[in-house]
Steps between C-alpha positions, in 0.01 A plus 500: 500500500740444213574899534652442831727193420621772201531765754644229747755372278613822357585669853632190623741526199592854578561371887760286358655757260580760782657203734208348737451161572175320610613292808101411562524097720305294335240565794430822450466441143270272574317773722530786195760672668781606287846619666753721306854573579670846425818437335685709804518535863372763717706708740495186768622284243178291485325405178231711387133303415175564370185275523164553312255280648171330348256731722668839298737577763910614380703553797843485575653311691762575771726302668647725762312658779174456664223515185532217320362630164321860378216504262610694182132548347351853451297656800104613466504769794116466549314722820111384634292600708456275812183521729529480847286219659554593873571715785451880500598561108219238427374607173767717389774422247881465457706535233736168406822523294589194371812364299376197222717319251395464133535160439634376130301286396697267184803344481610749258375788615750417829794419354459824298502689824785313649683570182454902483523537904842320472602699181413829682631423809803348438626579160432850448720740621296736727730758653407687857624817370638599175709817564553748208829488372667869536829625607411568866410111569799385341705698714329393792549149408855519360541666870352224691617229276878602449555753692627754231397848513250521208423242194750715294752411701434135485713222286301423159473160593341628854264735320369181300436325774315764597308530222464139452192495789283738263508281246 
């Protein structure tokens, strides 16, 4: 137990290094529900939360839209084998895909979670593309950007603006 209050202590730490704030009520403290505010706003300008809950469950929570909250644990994509109790199939079987969440089981263990889904969601820089920097795209974007005729032909201080998004 004492390995999770370590564990607990030193993620909640590093929650509170990179800007979050627990905003928990006192209820749902009381319930072992723990709430955790990004230091930023999403695109809607509404606070971004997370919430690990006593039963193992880290979701997060939305403000905006119709789904209140989305579970955040990691998915066992398990198939069985169903028998069919009646009608003409009677006796055969059926395959069943089914989508179960891992549940976390300490206090620790959660906030670790929490702590690395936030860090790789929402501090690493994950680009859609990264283009390859030749002459070709620059003069497609110094085209499209400026209008000029080729990166050559573009100012110095337009070329490092250019350059500045491969950095």
């Amino acid at each position: 137990m004492s390995n999770q209050a370590a564990k607990y202590r030193k993620y909640y730490e590093a929650l509170d290094l990179i800007g979050c704030k627990h905003v928990s009520t006192p209820r749902q403290i009381k319930n072992g529900t723990r709430v955790f505010r990004l230091p930023f706003k999403d695109a809607w300008n509404q606070d971004i939360e997370f919430a690990t809950y006593e039963s193992g469950y880290v979701r997060k929570l939305v403000k905006l839209g119709y789904c209140p909250c989305y579970q955040i644990n990691k998915v066992s994509k398990e198939s069985r084998m169903i028998q069919v109790k009646s009608g003409q199939h009677k006796g055969y079987y059926y395959k069943a895909r089914s989508n179960e969440r891992i549940l976390i089981e300490g206090n620790g263990d959660r906030l670790e979670y929490l702590f690395n889904y936030i860090v790789r969601n929402y501090f690493k820089a994950k680009p859609k593309y990264q283009g390859d920097i030749n002459m070709e795209h620059l003069n497609f974007s110094a085209k499209w950007t400026f209008g000029e005729f080729g990166f050559n032909t573009c100012t110095e201080q337009q070329q490092n603006e250019l350059l500045k998004h491969y950095k």
